[in-house]
Coordinates of C-alpha atoms in Angstrom, one line a residue:
M1 CA 143.0 123.3 125.1
K2 CA 141.7 122.9 128.7
L3 CA 139.0 124.6 128.3
R4 CA 138.2 123.0 124.8
A5 CA 138.7 119.8 126.7
R6 CA 136.4 120.5 129.4
T7 CA 133.6 121.2 127.1
S8 CA 134.3 118.2 125.3
L9 CA 133.7 116.4 128.8
L10 CA 130.4 118.3 129.4
G11 CA 128.9 117.7 126.0
S12 CA 129.5 114.0 126.8
L13 CA 128.0 114.4 130.0
G14 CA 125.4 115.8 128.7
W15 CA 124.7 113.5 126.0
L16 CA 125.0 110.7 128.9
A17 CA 122.1 112.4 130.8
A18 CA 120.0 112.7 127.5
L19 CA 120.4 108.9 127.8
W20 CA 119.3 108.2 131.3
T21 CA 115.9 107.6 132.3
T22 CA 114.1 106.1 135.5
S23 CA 114.9 102.6 134.5
G24 CA 118.6 102.9 133.4
F25 CA 120.0 104.1 129.9
A26 CA 117.6 104.4 127.1
E27 CA 118.2 102.8 124.0
A28 CA 121.1 104.5 121.8
P29 CA 120.2 104.5 118.0
H30 CA 123.6 102.2 117.0
P31 CA 123.3 101.2 113.7
Q32 CA 123.2 97.6 114.5
N33 CA 120.0 98.3 116.7
L34 CA 118.2 99.9 113.9
D35 CA 118.9 96.9 111.5
H36 CA 117.1 94.7 114.3
R37 CA 114.1 96.9 114.8
L38 CA 113.6 97.6 111.1
R39 CA 114.2 93.9 110.0
K40 CA 111.6 92.7 112.9
A41 CA 109.4 95.4 111.4
L42 CA 109.6 93.8 107.9
Q43 CA 109.2 90.7 108.6
Q44 CA 106.1 91.6 110.7
A45 CA 104.9 93.3 107.9
E46 CA 105.4 90.4 105.5
V47 CA 107.7 92.1 103.3
Q48 CA 109.7 90.0 101.1
P49 CA 112.3 90.4 98.0
I50 CA 110.0 91.5 95.4
D51 CA 109.3 88.6 92.4
R52 CA 109.4 90.8 89.2
G53 CA 108.2 87.6 87.2
A54 CA 109.4 85.5 84.5
P55 CA 111.2 87.5 82.0
P56 CA 109.2 87.5 78.7
S57 CA 110.9 86.1 75.3
A58 CA 113.0 88.9 73.2
E59 CA 110.8 88.9 70.8
L60 CA 107.5 89.5 72.6
F61 CA 109.3 92.6 74.5
E62 CA 110.3 93.7 70.8
L63 CA 106.7 93.5 69.7
G64 CA 105.4 95.2 73.1
Q65 CA 107.8 98.0 72.9
A66 CA 106.6 98.9 69.3
L67 CA 103.3 99.0 70.5
F68 CA 104.0 100.8 73.4
F69 CA 105.3 103.7 71.6
D70 CA 103.4 103.7 68.5
R71 CA 100.5 106.5 68.1
I72 CA 99.2 104.6 65.5
L73 CA 96.7 102.4 68.3
S74 CA 95.2 106.0 68.9
G75 CA 91.9 107.0 66.9
N76 CA 93.6 110.2 65.5
R77 CA 97.3 108.8 65.4
D78 CA 98.3 111.8 67.6
I79 CA 99.0 109.7 71.1
S80 CA 100.6 106.4 72.1
C81 CA 100.5 104.6 75.7
A82 CA 104.0 106.1 76.2
T83 CA 102.4 110.0 76.2
C84 CA 100.5 109.1 79.4
H85 CA 103.2 106.6 80.6
H86 CA 106.4 108.3 79.6
P87 CA 109.8 106.9 80.7
L88 CA 111.3 110.0 81.0
L89 CA 108.3 111.5 83.4
G90 CA 108.6 108.3 85.6
T91 CA 106.5 106.1 83.7
G92 CA 103.7 108.8 84.3
D93 CA 103.0 112.7 82.5
G94 CA 104.4 114.8 85.0
L95 CA 101.0 116.2 85.3
A96 CA 98.0 116.4 87.8
L97 CA 95.4 115.1 85.1
P98 CA 96.8 113.9 81.8
V99 CA 95.9 115.4 78.2
G100 CA 94.8 112.7 75.5
T101 CA 94.2 112.7 71.8
G102 CA 93.4 116.4 70.6
T103 CA 95.9 118.1 72.4
T104 CA 97.0 121.5 70.8
T105 CA 100.6 120.7 70.8
P106 CA 100.8 117.5 69.5
G107 CA 104.1 115.4 69.9
A108 CA 104.5 117.4 73.3
I109 CA 105.0 115.5 76.8
G110 CA 104.9 116.8 80.2
I111 CA 103.6 120.5 81.2
D112 CA 104.1 121.4 77.6
R113 CA 100.9 119.2 76.5
L114 CA 98.0 120.7 76.6
K115 CA 94.2 120.3 76.3
G116 CA 92.5 121.1 72.9
E117 CA 89.6 122.8 72.4
E118 CA 85.9 121.1 73.1
R119 CA 88.2 118.6 74.9
E120 CA 88.5 117.2 78.3
F121 CA 91.3 116.2 81.0
I122 CA 91.0 112.8 82.0
P123 CA 89.6 112.2 85.2
R124 CA 92.5 110.4 86.8
N125 CA 96.2 110.8 86.9
A126 CA 98.2 108.8 85.2
P127 CA 99.5 105.9 87.3
E128 CA 103.1 104.9 87.2
L129 CA 103.9 101.4 85.8
F130 CA 107.0 100.3 88.3
N131 CA 106.9 96.5 88.9
R132 CA 103.2 96.3 87.5
G133 CA 104.2 92.5 86.3
A134 CA 105.2 91.3 89.9
S135 CA 103.0 88.6 91.4
G136 CA 100.6 89.4 94.0
W137 CA 98.6 91.9 92.0
T138 CA 95.4 91.3 91.8
S139 CA 93.7 94.4 90.4
Q140 CA 94.7 97.6 88.4
F141 CA 93.2 101.3 87.8
W142 CA 92.4 103.5 90.4
D143 CA 88.7 101.7 91.2
S144 CA 89.9 98.2 90.5
R145 CA 87.7 97.9 87.5
V146 CA 90.0 95.3 86.4
A147 CA 90.3 92.6 88.8
V148 CA 90.9 88.9 89.4
R149 CA 88.0 86.9 89.9
Y150 CA 87.8 83.2 90.9
N151 CA 86.9 82.3 87.3
G152 CA 89.2 84.4 85.3
F153 CA 88.7 88.4 85.2
Q154 CA 86.7 91.2 86.1
S155 CA 86.8 93.7 83.6
P156 CA 84.5 96.9 81.9
A157 CA 84.1 94.5 78.8
G158 CA 82.6 91.6 81.1
E159 CA 81.8 88.6 78.5
D160 CA 83.2 90.5 75.5
L161 CA 87.0 90.3 77.1
P162 CA 88.8 87.7 75.1
A163 CA 89.4 84.1 77.1
G164 CA 92.7 82.2 76.9
I165 CA 95.8 84.9 76.0
L166 CA 95.4 87.4 78.7
D167 CA 97.1 86.0 81.8
N168 CA 97.2 88.5 84.1
V169 CA 95.5 91.7 85.2
L170 CA 98.4 94.4 83.6
A171 CA 97.3 92.2 80.2
V172 CA 93.4 93.0 80.7
Q173 CA 94.5 96.5 81.6
A174 CA 96.1 97.5 78.4
M175 CA 92.8 96.3 76.5
F176 CA 91.1 99.1 77.7
P177 CA 92.9 102.9 76.8
V178 CA 92.5 102.4 73.2
T179 CA 88.4 102.1 74.0
S180 CA 88.5 105.5 75.9
R181 CA 87.1 108.7 73.5
D182 CA 89.3 111.4 75.5
E183 CA 92.1 108.9 76.3
M184 CA 93.1 107.6 73.0
R185 CA 89.9 107.0 70.4
G186 CA 88.4 110.1 69.8
S187 CA 85.6 111.8 69.8
P188 CA 82.6 110.9 67.4
D189 CA 83.7 114.8 65.3
D190 CA 87.0 112.9 64.8
A191 CA 85.5 110.6 62.4
A192 CA 85.0 113.4 59.6
H193 CA 88.6 113.3 59.7
G194 CA 90.1 110.0 59.2
N195 CA 89.3 108.0 62.5
E196 CA 86.9 105.4 61.6
I197 CA 87.8 104.0 65.5
A198 CA 86.2 106.7 66.8
A199 CA 82.8 106.1 64.5
L200 CA 82.3 102.9 66.2
P201 CA 79.6 102.7 68.9
D202 CA 80.8 103.3 72.6
D203 CA 79.5 99.6 73.2
Q204 CA 81.2 98.1 70.7
L205 CA 84.4 97.0 72.5
P206 CA 85.3 94.0 70.1
Q207 CA 84.7 96.4 66.9
I208 CA 87.2 98.8 68.1
W209 CA 89.8 96.4 68.8
E210 CA 88.9 94.8 65.7
A211 CA 89.5 98.2 63.8
L212 CA 93.1 98.6 65.4
M213 CA 94.0 95.1 64.6
E214 CA 93.0 96.3 61.0
R215 CA 95.2 99.1 61.1
L216 CA 98.4 96.8 62.3
R217 CA 97.7 94.2 59.8
S218 CA 98.5 96.8 57.3
F219 CA 102.1 97.2 57.7
E220 CA 104.6 94.0 57.1
E221 CA 106.8 94.9 59.6
Y222 CA 103.9 94.3 62.5
Q223 CA 103.5 91.2 60.5
L224 CA 106.6 89.9 61.4
L225 CA 106.7 91.2 64.6
F226 CA 103.4 89.0 65.6
L227 CA 104.9 86.0 63.9
N228 CA 107.9 86.0 65.5
A229 CA 106.2 86.7 68.9
Y230 CA 103.7 84.4 68.9
G231 CA 104.0 82.1 66.0
Q232 CA 101.1 83.7 64.3
T233 CA 100.5 86.6 62.1
A234 CA 98.5 89.4 62.8
D235 CA 95.8 88.1 60.6
E236 CA 95.2 85.4 63.0
L237 CA 95.3 87.1 65.9
G238 CA 93.0 89.5 68.0
F239 CA 93.6 92.8 70.1
D240 CA 94.4 90.7 72.9
S241 CA 97.9 89.7 71.8
V242 CA 98.8 93.2 71.8
A243 CA 97.3 93.8 75.2
K244 CA 99.4 91.0 76.4
A245 CA 102.6 92.0 74.5
I246 CA 102.2 95.6 75.6
A247 CA 102.1 94.3 79.4
A248 CA 105.0 92.4 79.1
F249 CA 107.0 94.9 77.5
E250 CA 105.8 97.3 80.2
A251 CA 106.5 94.4 82.9
E252 CA 110.0 93.9 81.8
A253 CA 110.9 97.3 80.9
F254 CA 109.6 99.0 84.1
G255 CA 110.2 96.1 86.3
F256 CA 113.2 97.1 89.1
D257 CA 114.4 95.5 92.1
D258 CA 117.8 97.1 93.1
S259 CA 117.0 99.6 94.8
P260 CA 118.5 100.5 98.1
F261 CA 115.3 99.5 100.0
D262 CA 115.2 96.3 97.9
Q263 CA 118.9 95.7 98.4
Y264 CA 118.5 95.6 102.2
L265 CA 115.4 93.3 101.8
R266 CA 118.5 90.9 100.3
G267 CA 120.0 91.5 103.4
D268 CA 122.8 94.2 102.7
D269 CA 122.6 96.2 106.2
D270 CA 124.9 98.9 104.0
A271 CA 122.0 99.7 101.3
L272 CA 120.5 101.9 103.7
T273 CA 121.7 105.0 105.9
D274 CA 120.8 105.6 109.1
V275 CA 118.5 108.4 108.6
Q276 CA 116.9 105.8 105.8
K277 CA 116.5 103.0 108.4
Q278 CA 115.1 105.7 111.0
G279 CA 112.3 107.0 108.1
G280 CA 111.9 103.1 107.6
L281 CA 111.1 102.5 111.4
L282 CA 108.4 105.4 111.0
F283 CA 107.0 104.5 107.7
Y284 CA 106.7 100.7 109.7
G285 CA 105.6 102.2 113.0
K286 CA 104.5 105.9 114.3
A287 CA 103.5 107.0 111.0
N288 CA 101.6 104.2 110.0
C289 CA 102.1 104.2 106.4
S290 CA 102.2 100.0 106.1
S291 CA 98.8 99.9 107.1
C292 CA 97.9 100.5 103.4
H293 CA 101.1 100.6 101.8
A294 CA 101.6 97.0 103.3
G295 CA 103.2 93.8 102.1
T296 CA 106.0 93.3 99.1
L297 CA 104.1 95.7 96.9
L298 CA 103.8 98.4 99.2
T299 CA 100.1 98.5 98.6
D300 CA 97.3 96.4 99.9
Q301 CA 95.3 96.9 97.2
E302 CA 92.2 98.4 98.8
H303 CA 90.3 101.4 98.7
Y304 CA 90.6 104.6 101.1
N305 CA 88.9 107.8 101.3
L306 CA 91.7 110.2 102.2
G307 CA 89.8 113.5 101.9
I308 CA 91.5 114.5 98.4
P309 CA 90.5 117.3 96.8
Q310 CA 88.7 116.8 93.7
M311 CA 89.1 118.7 90.3
G312 CA 88.9 118.4 85.9
P313 CA 85.8 116.8 84.8
G314 CA 85.1 114.0 86.9
K315 CA 83.6 110.7 86.2
D316 CA 79.9 111.4 87.2
P317 CA 78.2 113.4 84.0
D318 CA 75.3 114.8 86.5
T319 CA 77.9 115.9 89.2
G320 CA 81.3 116.5 87.9
L321 CA 82.4 114.6 90.6
D322 CA 84.2 111.7 90.8
F323 CA 82.7 108.8 93.2
G324 CA 85.4 106.6 92.8
R325 CA 85.6 102.9 94.0
F326 CA 82.0 103.5 94.4
T327 CA 81.1 104.1 90.9
E328 CA 82.2 100.1 90.4
S329 CA 80.8 98.9 93.9
G330 CA 77.9 100.9 94.2
D331 CA 78.8 100.1 98.0
P332 CA 78.1 104.0 99.8
D333 CA 80.9 103.1 102.1
D334 CA 83.1 103.4 98.8
L335 CA 82.3 107.0 98.0
F336 CA 85.4 108.8 97.3
R337 CA 87.6 105.9 98.2
F338 CA 90.6 105.1 95.8
R339 CA 92.7 102.2 95.6
T340 CA 96.6 102.4 97.5
P341 CA 99.0 102.8 95.1
P342 CA 102.6 100.8 95.2
L343 CA 105.8 103.3 96.1
R344 CA 108.5 101.8 94.6
N345 CA 110.4 104.9 92.8
V346 CA 107.6 107.0 94.5
A347 CA 110.1 109.8 94.5
V348 CA 110.2 110.3 90.7
T349 CA 106.3 109.6 89.8
G350 CA 104.9 113.4 91.0
P351 CA 102.4 114.7 90.9
W352 CA 100.8 112.5 93.9
M353 CA 97.5 111.0 94.8
H354 CA 94.6 109.7 92.2
N355 CA 94.1 113.2 90.5
G356 CA 97.6 114.6 91.4
A357 CA 96.4 117.0 93.6
Y358 CA 100.0 117.5 95.2
K359 CA 103.2 118.2 93.4
T360 CA 105.3 117.4 96.0
L361 CA 106.2 114.5 98.1
S362 CA 106.1 116.8 101.0
S363 CA 103.0 118.0 100.7
A364 CA 101.0 114.8 99.7
I365 CA 102.6 113.5 103.1
R366 CA 101.4 116.3 104.9
H367 CA 97.9 115.9 103.6
H368 CA 98.1 112.0 105.0
L369 CA 98.7 113.1 108.6
D370 CA 95.8 115.5 108.6
P371 CA 93.2 115.0 105.9
S372 CA 90.4 117.1 107.2
G373 CA 92.7 119.6 107.5
S374 CA 94.5 119.6 104.5
L375 CA 91.4 119.6 102.7
Q376 CA 90.1 122.4 104.1
V377 CA 93.4 125.1 103.2
Y378 CA 94.4 123.4 100.0
D379 CA 95.9 125.8 97.7
A380 CA 95.1 124.8 94.0
N381 CA 96.9 127.8 92.9
Q382 CA 100.8 126.6 95.0
E383 CA 100.0 122.8 94.3
L384 CA 98.9 122.8 90.2
D385 CA 101.2 123.8 87.6
Q386 CA 98.1 123.2 84.9
N387 CA 96.1 126.5 85.1
D388 CA 92.9 125.2 83.3
L389 CA 92.9 122.8 86.6
V390 CA 92.6 125.8 89.2
A391 CA 89.1 126.9 88.4
T392 CA 87.9 123.3 88.8
V393 CA 88.5 122.5 92.4
V394 CA 86.1 121.4 94.7
A395 CA 87.7 121.3 98.4
D396 CA 84.5 122.3 100.3
P397 CA 84.3 119.2 102.7
G398 CA 80.0 120.0 102.5
I399 CA 80.4 118.8 98.9
L400 CA 82.6 116.0 99.9
P401 CA 80.9 114.2 102.5
L402 CA 84.9 113.7 104.3
R403 CA 85.0 110.5 106.3
P404 CA 88.7 109.6 106.4
D405 CA 90.1 106.3 106.5
I406 CA 93.0 107.2 108.2
T407 CA 93.7 109.2 111.5
K408 CA 95.0 112.5 112.3
R409 CA 99.1 111.9 113.4
H410 CA 101.8 114.2 114.1
L411 CA 105.3 114.2 112.5
N412 CA 107.9 116.7 113.3
S413 CA 110.1 118.3 110.7
G414 CA 113.0 116.1 111.6
E415 CA 110.8 112.6 111.2
L416 CA 109.2 114.0 108.0
E417 CA 112.5 114.3 106.2
K418 CA 113.5 110.9 107.8
L419 CA 110.4 109.4 106.1
I420 CA 111.0 110.9 103.3
A421 CA 114.4 109.9 103.1
F422 CA 113.6 106.3 103.6
L423 CA 110.8 106.6 100.4
E424 CA 113.9 107.9 98.4
S425 CA 115.6 104.6 99.0
L426 CA 112.9 102.9 96.9
T427 CA 114.5 104.9 93.7
A428 CA 116.2 102.4 91.6
P429 CA 119.7 103.5 90.7
N430 CA 120.5 105.4 87.8
I431 CA 116.8 105.2 87.0
A432 CA 117.0 108.5 84.3
T433 CA 119.4 106.4 82.2
R434 CA 118.0 102.9 82.6
L435 CA 114.1 104.5 81.3
Y436 CA 115.6 106.5 78.6
E437 CA 117.1 103.1 77.1
T438 CA 113.9 101.9 76.5
I439 CA 112.7 104.1 74.0
P440 CA 112.8 103.4 70.2
A441 CA 114.5 105.1 67.8
S442 CA 110.9 104.9 65.6
V443 CA 107.9 102.6 65.5
P444 CA 106.7 100.2 62.8
S445 CA 104.4 102.7 61.6
G446 CA 106.6 105.6 60.7
L447 CA 104.6 107.9 63.1
P448 CA 106.8 110.1 65.5
V449 CA 108.1 108.5 68.7
E450 CA 107.4 111.2 71.6
P451 CA 110.4 113.4 72.4
S452 CA 113.0 113.6 74.8
I453 CA 112.6 116.3 77.2
D454 CA 115.3 118.7 78.3

């Protein structure tokens, strides 16, 4: 007993000595002190409880839910919005790069979904859809090609974008996946197999949207759903009513404001563990994550070059590379820059980066700490589960002019674990169950709804 007491006393003295500095006792990591420092950091970063926006009517939600899961909106009737933004895959698809229409495994989602012959991967990772209806959003897509402008919206449709009913960037975004040949519309060759949407010219967006409306009008149940949601039948409405309904469903079904982090923002000091609070201080301090993952949305909606290895077909037909924001802006400073993603529920949204280059949150964070070094040692065999992508990886700094917009920094293993713990606090409780409950049993077209996964 005496030996144990002596050892305990020596341990206490050692702890006291560790706290002693030339100016007296150092600041102990007391929970109250953690809360004071973290709340001050959150205040300085202007982080507020998230505003999910006004809920849609039950009728608009029901219409949007049906449209989101219905393959009738794809040219070949083989893919829905949910295929690449599935509730059981964190509102993404679990793939580095998505597999669009023409798959060899129809009805499959996630890693079981395989690219069809003579088809291309979608060039960019399918983004998650969490809290996209929250106030503060001014752009959508990795390159912000849909954005709020002083006189309305900027979009690939230009003056062909319908005016009036589209009231936010999420609704505008929903107008375009159906027009993409690789994503949902289909190739010109598909026109010979009952795909009338694929036969239309690429530059005739209004015709494409109208052809999809004609499909919907042929279903009595859709006519009723449109009437309930808008007070007008589908005969009287355009595709913008489809996009608005899909956006309304996404905003409500995938909007969560009760994660431990959200509870902490509303004043509950016990919502976060001490380790998560320490990770939060790293996020808003030494790790400097908040310089880009800023504000309430945890994104500044700006674009950065992080030196990410490239893969897949790219966006530029001549080089096979994806130049990011440059393709939209034409500004050389925007080469290889992509928009900062939001982070709520980030732990369930992998793979990460604009092309899914990293399959663990840890490896994604490590890349941020040293982009140049990480690019040079990138191991596609380790990070990619889609074997067809491995051979397409470009990680040569000579080909990818590397001008990282973030500086190298160091976190030890303990700090990295704390940072990850903080990021995990951004996940809503019971999220898997809540997402599962958004999946309907059937859709008006009678086409199959994507299955659950084991």
